Structure formats: structure tokens, C-alpha cells
XYZ file of C-alpha atoms in Angstrom:
355
model
C -5.284 1.833 5.099
C -7.137 4.547 7.144
C -8.934 7.547 6.645
C -7.013 10.501 6.158
C -6.186 12.661 9.035
C -7.596 16.165 9.761
C -5.252 18.802 8.708
C -2.306 18.913 11.050
C -0.350 22.020 12.268
C 2.603 23.242 10.391
C 5.576 21.484 11.910
C 8.683 23.838 12.188
C 10.893 20.697 12.220
C 10.045 19.364 9.187
C 12.393 21.935 7.287
C 15.122 19.270 8.286
C 14.057 16.765 5.611
C 15.074 17.852 2.192
C 13.680 21.353 1.997
C 12.209 22.091 -1.375
C 13.905 25.206 -2.963
C 11.419 27.713 -4.022
C 9.908 28.267 -6.345
C 9.827 24.436 -7.425
C 9.577 23.571 -11.023
C 6.610 21.758 -11.175
C 6.957 18.566 -13.755
C 4.308 17.784 -15.979
C 2.667 14.210 -15.913
C 3.330 12.509 -19.013
C 2.600 8.691 -20.541
C 5.570 6.268 -20.375
C 5.910 2.970 -22.279
C 4.206 0.304 -19.652
C 2.255 2.894 -17.605
C -1.092 4.900 -19.136
C -3.487 6.167 -17.106
C -6.837 4.998 -18.549
C -9.283 4.011 -15.408
C -10.856 5.669 -12.709
C -11.505 3.838 -9.303
C -14.638 4.815 -7.267
C -15.794 3.135 -4.266
C -16.407 2.872 -0.646
C -12.537 3.198 -0.387
C -11.399 4.995 -3.540
C -11.504 8.247 -5.195
C -8.833 7.929 -7.858
C -9.197 11.128 -9.273
C -8.463 12.933 -6.060
C -4.745 12.976 -7.162
C -5.865 16.079 -9.202
C -5.449 18.090 -6.147
C -1.872 17.197 -5.755
C 0.632 19.728 -6.933
C 3.627 17.726 -7.858
C 6.998 18.372 -6.315
C 10.304 17.705 -7.888
C 11.184 15.310 -4.928
C 8.011 13.607 -4.212
C 8.240 9.991 -2.984
C 4.939 7.879 -3.797
C 4.263 4.611 -1.597
C 2.014 2.087 -3.852
C 0.724 -1.378 -2.586
C -2.220 -3.339 -3.281
C -2.926 -3.872 0.379
C -1.765 -5.474 3.538
C 1.601 -5.884 1.636
C 3.798 -3.532 3.723
C 2.448 -0.233 3.058
C 2.785 1.026 6.757
C 6.095 -0.654 6.957
C 7.357 1.298 4.088
C 5.923 4.529 5.528
C 8.033 3.865 8.542
C 11.199 3.040 6.678
C 11.189 6.269 4.369
C 10.252 8.345 7.277
C 13.562 7.128 9.213
C 15.346 7.666 6.255
C 14.411 11.318 5.011
C 14.124 12.457 8.726
C 17.259 11.085 9.674
C 15.886 8.655 12.480
C 13.453 11.428 14.075
C 10.213 11.845 12.463
C 8.596 14.971 13.927
C 4.955 13.406 13.551
C 2.941 10.449 13.241
C 3.937 8.466 10.020
C -0.094 8.917 9.005
C 0.102 12.516 9.357
C 3.384 12.795 7.556
C 2.181 10.290 4.579
C -1.518 10.741 3.792
C -3.300 8.317 1.636
C -4.244 10.539 -1.337
C -6.956 8.304 -3.020
C -8.866 7.318 -0.208
C -12.392 8.998 -0.923
C -12.373 10.930 2.431
C -11.943 13.755 3.182
C -13.211 15.595 0.579
C -10.813 17.068 -1.956
C -10.715 20.668 -0.839
C -9.754 19.273 2.790
C -7.175 16.780 1.195
C -5.487 19.931 -0.724
C -5.218 21.618 2.515
C -3.441 18.789 4.112
C -1.173 18.064 1.397
C -0.057 21.609 0.802
C 0.300 22.067 4.381
C 3.322 19.251 4.494
C 6.559 21.460 4.473
C 8.774 18.138 4.539
C 9.634 16.150 1.569
C 6.609 14.391 0.869
C 5.974 10.570 0.884
C 2.219 10.176 -0.315
C 0.426 6.832 -0.115
C -1.787 5.046 -2.830
C -3.311 1.758 -3.532
C -4.144 2.691 -6.965
C -2.770 0.380 -9.927
C -0.413 2.502 -12.523
C -3.479 2.613 -14.717
C -5.469 4.815 -12.812
C -2.398 7.325 -11.887
C -0.767 9.544 -13.823
C 3.129 9.449 -14.252
C 5.359 12.129 -12.936
C 8.774 11.687 -14.460
C 10.339 13.614 -11.367
C 8.730 11.425 -8.671
C 10.222 8.482 -6.896
C 7.757 5.440 -6.799
C 8.161 2.666 -4.366
C 6.106 -0.485 -4.925
C 5.800 -3.058 -2.148
C 4.420 -6.473 -3.191
C 3.350 -9.371 -0.949
C 2.375 -13.156 -1.770
C -1.289 -12.637 -2.278
C -2.271 -15.516 -0.249
C -0.170 -13.566 2.802
C -2.064 -9.909 1.939
C -5.393 -11.864 1.673
C -4.976 -13.324 5.159
C -3.987 -9.955 6.691
C -6.549 -8.015 4.844
C -9.032 -10.454 6.691
C -7.848 -9.639 9.922
C -8.124 -5.893 9.143
C -11.554 -6.229 7.911
C -13.036 -8.501 10.582
C -11.671 -5.866 13.409
C -12.842 -2.719 11.615
C -15.245 -0.736 13.997
C -18.109 1.429 13.506
C -16.126 4.410 12.725
C -14.384 2.693 10.067
C -17.784 1.638 8.327
C -19.195 5.016 8.912
C -16.321 6.571 7.293
C -16.328 4.442 4.271
C -20.074 3.774 3.858
C -21.075 7.223 4.729
C -21.629 10.760 2.617
C -20.303 10.724 -0.958
C -20.358 6.859 -1.365
C -20.263 5.968 -5.173
C -21.526 2.338 -5.456
C -22.568 -0.264 -2.889
C -21.277 0.027 0.874
C -18.664 -2.222 2.170
C -20.493 -5.066 3.405
C -20.077 -6.064 7.133
C -17.617 -8.840 8.027
C -20.504 -10.460 9.436
C -22.563 -10.268 6.163
C -19.539 -11.127 4.264
C -18.670 -14.427 5.983
C -22.337 -15.561 6.102
C -21.936 -16.126 9.898
C -18.960 -18.313 9.765
C -16.083 -17.891 12.352
C -12.637 -18.177 12.707
C -10.671 -19.798 9.786
C -14.041 -20.758 8.173
C -14.927 -17.253 8.108
C -11.835 -16.704 6.266
C -12.305 -19.679 3.862
C -15.824 -18.520 3.344
C -14.373 -15.102 1.764
C -11.445 -16.666 -0.319
C -13.225 -17.927 -3.173
C -15.148 -14.753 -3.887
C -11.945 -12.618 -3.384
C -10.110 -14.563 -5.690
C -13.115 -14.778 -8.430
C -15.168 -11.803 -8.098
C -14.582 -8.071 -8.638
C -16.163 -5.139 -6.854
C -18.434 -2.409 -8.225
C -17.162 -0.408 -11.231
C -14.084 -2.363 -11.269
C -15.855 -5.267 -12.577
C -15.008 -3.735 -16.075
C -11.542 -4.716 -15.963
C -10.537 -6.785 -12.662
C -11.497 -10.412 -12.066
C -10.911 -10.461 -8.229
C -10.670 -8.669 -5.078
C -14.182 -8.716 -3.723
C -15.411 -6.700 -1.697
C -12.026 -4.559 -2.009
C -10.168 -4.493 -5.317
C -7.921 -6.649 -7.499
C -4.563 -7.468 -5.966
C -3.797 -9.167 -9.458
C -4.243 -6.138 -11.434
C -2.789 -4.023 -9.196
C 0.706 -6.068 -9.119
C 0.765 -6.688 -12.872
C 0.535 -2.836 -13.725
C 3.162 -2.073 -11.286
C 5.293 -5.145 -12.406
C 4.793 -4.098 -16.146
C 6.516 -0.485 -14.656
C 9.336 -2.043 -13.240
C 11.950 -1.054 -15.951
C 11.312 2.693 -15.674
C 14.128 4.474 -13.794
C 12.021 6.253 -11.142
C 10.498 2.795 -10.266
C 11.385 0.471 -7.542
C 9.990 -2.676 -6.548
C 10.384 -4.017 -3.272
C 8.991 -7.408 -1.478
C 7.541 -8.031 1.838
C 9.435 -11.221 2.062
C 12.897 -9.450 1.305
C 12.411 -6.866 3.889
C 11.726 -9.943 6.294
C 14.885 -11.505 5.255
C 17.244 -8.564 4.915
C 15.728 -5.245 6.257
C 19.124 -3.623 6.771
C 20.158 -4.102 3.004
C 16.763 -3.147 1.608
C 16.912 -0.205 3.602
C 20.074 0.741 1.887
C 18.661 0.050 -1.260
C 15.783 2.198 -0.732
C 17.816 4.864 0.600
C 20.095 5.209 -2.556
C 17.122 4.794 -4.495
C 15.084 8.034 -3.078
C 18.425 9.830 -2.550
C 18.598 9.823 1.233
C 22.159 9.811 2.805
C 22.848 7.097 4.891
C 24.275 8.403 8.566
C 26.443 5.041 9.527
C 26.127 6.323 13.064
C 22.340 6.414 13.033
C 21.550 3.543 10.790
C 21.476 0.677 12.968
C 19.090 2.562 15.365
C 17.006 3.366 12.189
C 16.727 -0.253 11.088
C 15.713 -1.482 14.636
C 12.852 1.233 14.654
C 11.608 -0.348 11.428
C 11.515 -3.848 12.993
C 8.223 -5.253 13.554
C 8.774 -5.527 17.295
C 9.654 -1.861 17.464
C 6.714 -0.935 15.466
C 4.250 -2.928 17.464
C 5.730 -1.191 20.612
C 5.279 2.156 18.764
C 2.034 1.236 17.375
C -0.102 4.215 18.088
C 2.675 6.705 16.229
C 2.624 4.193 13.258
C -0.817 3.352 12.625
C -3.189 5.268 10.765
C -5.292 7.730 12.894
C -3.467 5.854 16.206
C -5.554 2.933 15.474
C -8.939 4.564 16.322
C -10.788 2.350 13.469
C -10.196 -0.731 14.625
C -11.127 -2.790 17.384
C -8.209 -3.503 19.926
C -6.840 -0.205 18.385
C -3.203 0.298 16.996
C -1.612 -2.778 18.154
C -4.625 -4.704 16.057
C -3.737 -2.622 12.979
C 0.197 -3.466 13.329
C -0.544 -7.208 13.345
C 1.855 -10.023 13.316
C 3.977 -9.237 10.204
C 4.558 -12.831 9.469
C 4.200 -14.911 6.234
C 2.824 -18.363 5.570
C -0.244 -18.386 7.754
C -2.098 -19.134 4.628
C -0.645 -22.562 4.589
C -2.874 -23.442 7.639
C -6.079 -21.653 6.356
C -6.410 -22.311 3.102
C -7.699 -25.553 1.496
C -5.636 -27.442 -0.740
C -8.094 -26.821 -3.614
C -7.995 -22.980 -2.556
C -4.301 -22.716 -2.957
C -4.189 -24.613 -6.345
C -7.088 -22.228 -7.555
C -4.799 -19.200 -6.389
C -1.623 -20.401 -7.888
C -3.586 -21.051 -11.298
C -5.135 -17.869 -11.110
C -1.712 -15.899 -10.305
C -0.112 -17.339 -13.210
C -2.982 -16.759 -15.904
C -3.640 -12.934 -14.556
C 0.003 -12.022 -13.872
C 2.215 -14.158 -16.255
C 4.795 -16.826 -15.101
C 7.477 -14.255 -13.988
C 5.358 -11.997 -12.110
C 3.680 -14.722 -10.334
C 6.682 -16.200 -9.525
C 8.255 -13.026 -8.105
C 5.316 -12.183 -6.109
C 5.417 -15.426 -4.425
C 8.856 -15.533 -3.862
C 10.351 -11.767 -4.037
C 14.139 -11.356 -4.937
C 15.179 -9.668 -7.859
C 12.224 -8.096 -9.915
C 14.482 -7.228 -12.780
C 14.122 -9.252 -15.923
C 15.906 -12.677 -15.420
C 16.357 -11.719 -11.870
C 16.788 -14.387 -9.265
C 14.094 -15.269 -7.182
C 14.800 -16.122 -3.271
C 12.526 -19.399 -1.979
C 10.618 -18.648 1.310
């Protein structure tokens, strides 16, 4: 995740991607079974009410994740699909994170209104903090929480002064994000990751503590995943698993294309799939990573990390793994916990795929 870029110049090539008829009918937000907005998130990262400046368009796509679960990967996939393999700008410019607390809402509104293409906006909110739009297409990407945690720790430890300055600067609500050194109490390497894990698993952050049980010092992965899982029956919600993208990128891209209504040009599709592999994204990191990776030590290649699963097996202790599995079942329920760990068909009674 990243700080939203400054307003981008109007890009004439954007007209190629599903231009919106004028004037579009603006859909009203409504409540749906399994989706009701009841929460407000404010923290070093969040301004959930920033969605109030979004003027809905009939063909908006919303990409949602908890964190480090394939957000940038899905942005890359959707950019390839809706721009026919030739996105006209960096993915971060085309797909801003709406609920990030910076920049201020008026600047954010200008950025959002300046996007003339079919928009694919990013959120890290649970459904309980989002208004439901009947016309939007929601793509939620999930990942085994242990993999997401290890990736989040790589992200956290590589944040630079610019990153902390943006998050902990003017307009901060609540406590500042602790530095990596403060959070790990001086531990290093895998010991540092283990030092944070127990707190991440059992301690909420800030104002979220009223309804979350975990996520320190960020926000709850379990709360996030559970709300989207409970909305999976809605016809405009698609659940995608990081593991399934790893196993069958081509098949998953076809499924996503069908869901968002993006025609597949068979002559170009293999190249689009190749552009969405981790190898290609790593090689083109500056155009894929938010702000070109400027907020992380080592730049864009640090942000686009390994894209591998299972590293937690060599990092977490047996007791920590058992504690995670117990918490996942208690907070998510058996079926959701199993899907979060394994992926596969998210529909009721759907088949799971072992890693």
C-alpha cells in the first residue's frame, strides 16, 4: 500500500478503456444482506470516510484486500485486462487507494474525477466500513494470514523516513505508527518477526479495538476477511485467492475478465498473462509499485517482494502456528478459515485446493 500520488495529468489514451457514456446515471448506495456499513476507520493509515468524495460511476471496479495479499498484483491484472495489454500510465496512478488518509480529501477528489478511464479503485477496508454500490464490481483478494503477515513485516521493516513522515504527519488521528525498531524491541531477523507475531495475532490497534481482536499495529486481517466472506453471495462480489493466482494465473485472469466484463483478445492474452507474472512485475517494478517504490528502502524492487507462499513455516514457532490456526477458526468460522488457508472455490460447499 502507498501514499496516493499527486494529481495526474489527463491522459488521452485512457479513452480506450471502456469510456463512460455521458451523462452516467449515478447509482445510489444501498444496504444488502451480508453487507452493512456500521464502522469508521481512522488511524495512521485510514480515513474511511474519504469514500464520501467518490462520485460513483456505473462501471467502477473496487479492488479490496486486507493487506499484502495480492493488491498490486490484482491492480496489474485488471490494468492489463481493461487496457487491452497497454496501460497508459503507472498502475498506482490509474488505481488510487481511496481510504488512505493522505492526501486530503479535496486533492483526492480531484485525482478521482481526473480519471477518464474505467476506474479500478483500491481499498483495504472491510465491508463494514464501505457503502455498498449495486453497480460496482468488487474483487476481493485473500491470502493465508501467515503469508500475509510475513510479507507485511518485510514491508514494515523497509519503510523509510518518507513513509513514516506521510503516515505520522499532519492530520494523524490516534497514535503514530511505531517504527520497526520500536515494534520489534531491538530484535533482528526472524526473531524480530516472531517478536511482533503474538501481538499482531491478539492485539487490536487504536479505535479499531472496539470491534477487532488482532492486527497490531495496523488493522485486523480476520475482521477484513470475514466481512468479505459474508458478502461472497452477492452477484457483484468476486473472491480470489492468492494461492489460486499462483497455481493458475491464466485461468484466474479469464475468470476475472468475465466478471468485470472485459473482452479477452486471444491474440494478446498470453502476453497479458506474462505481464502479470511476478517475474515481469519485478522487472517492471517502478511502473507497478506505488510511487515507484519511493517510500521503501531499496525502492520498487523491495515493494514487489518474492510473491512466494509458505515462508512462515520457517519463521513462526510451532506454538505460534497452532495459536494462529485456533484464532482463525474461532474468528472466521471453519469454512472461511479453510478457504483463507487453501483457496479454491469460495462458494458454499466449494472445493478447497491444498497448497
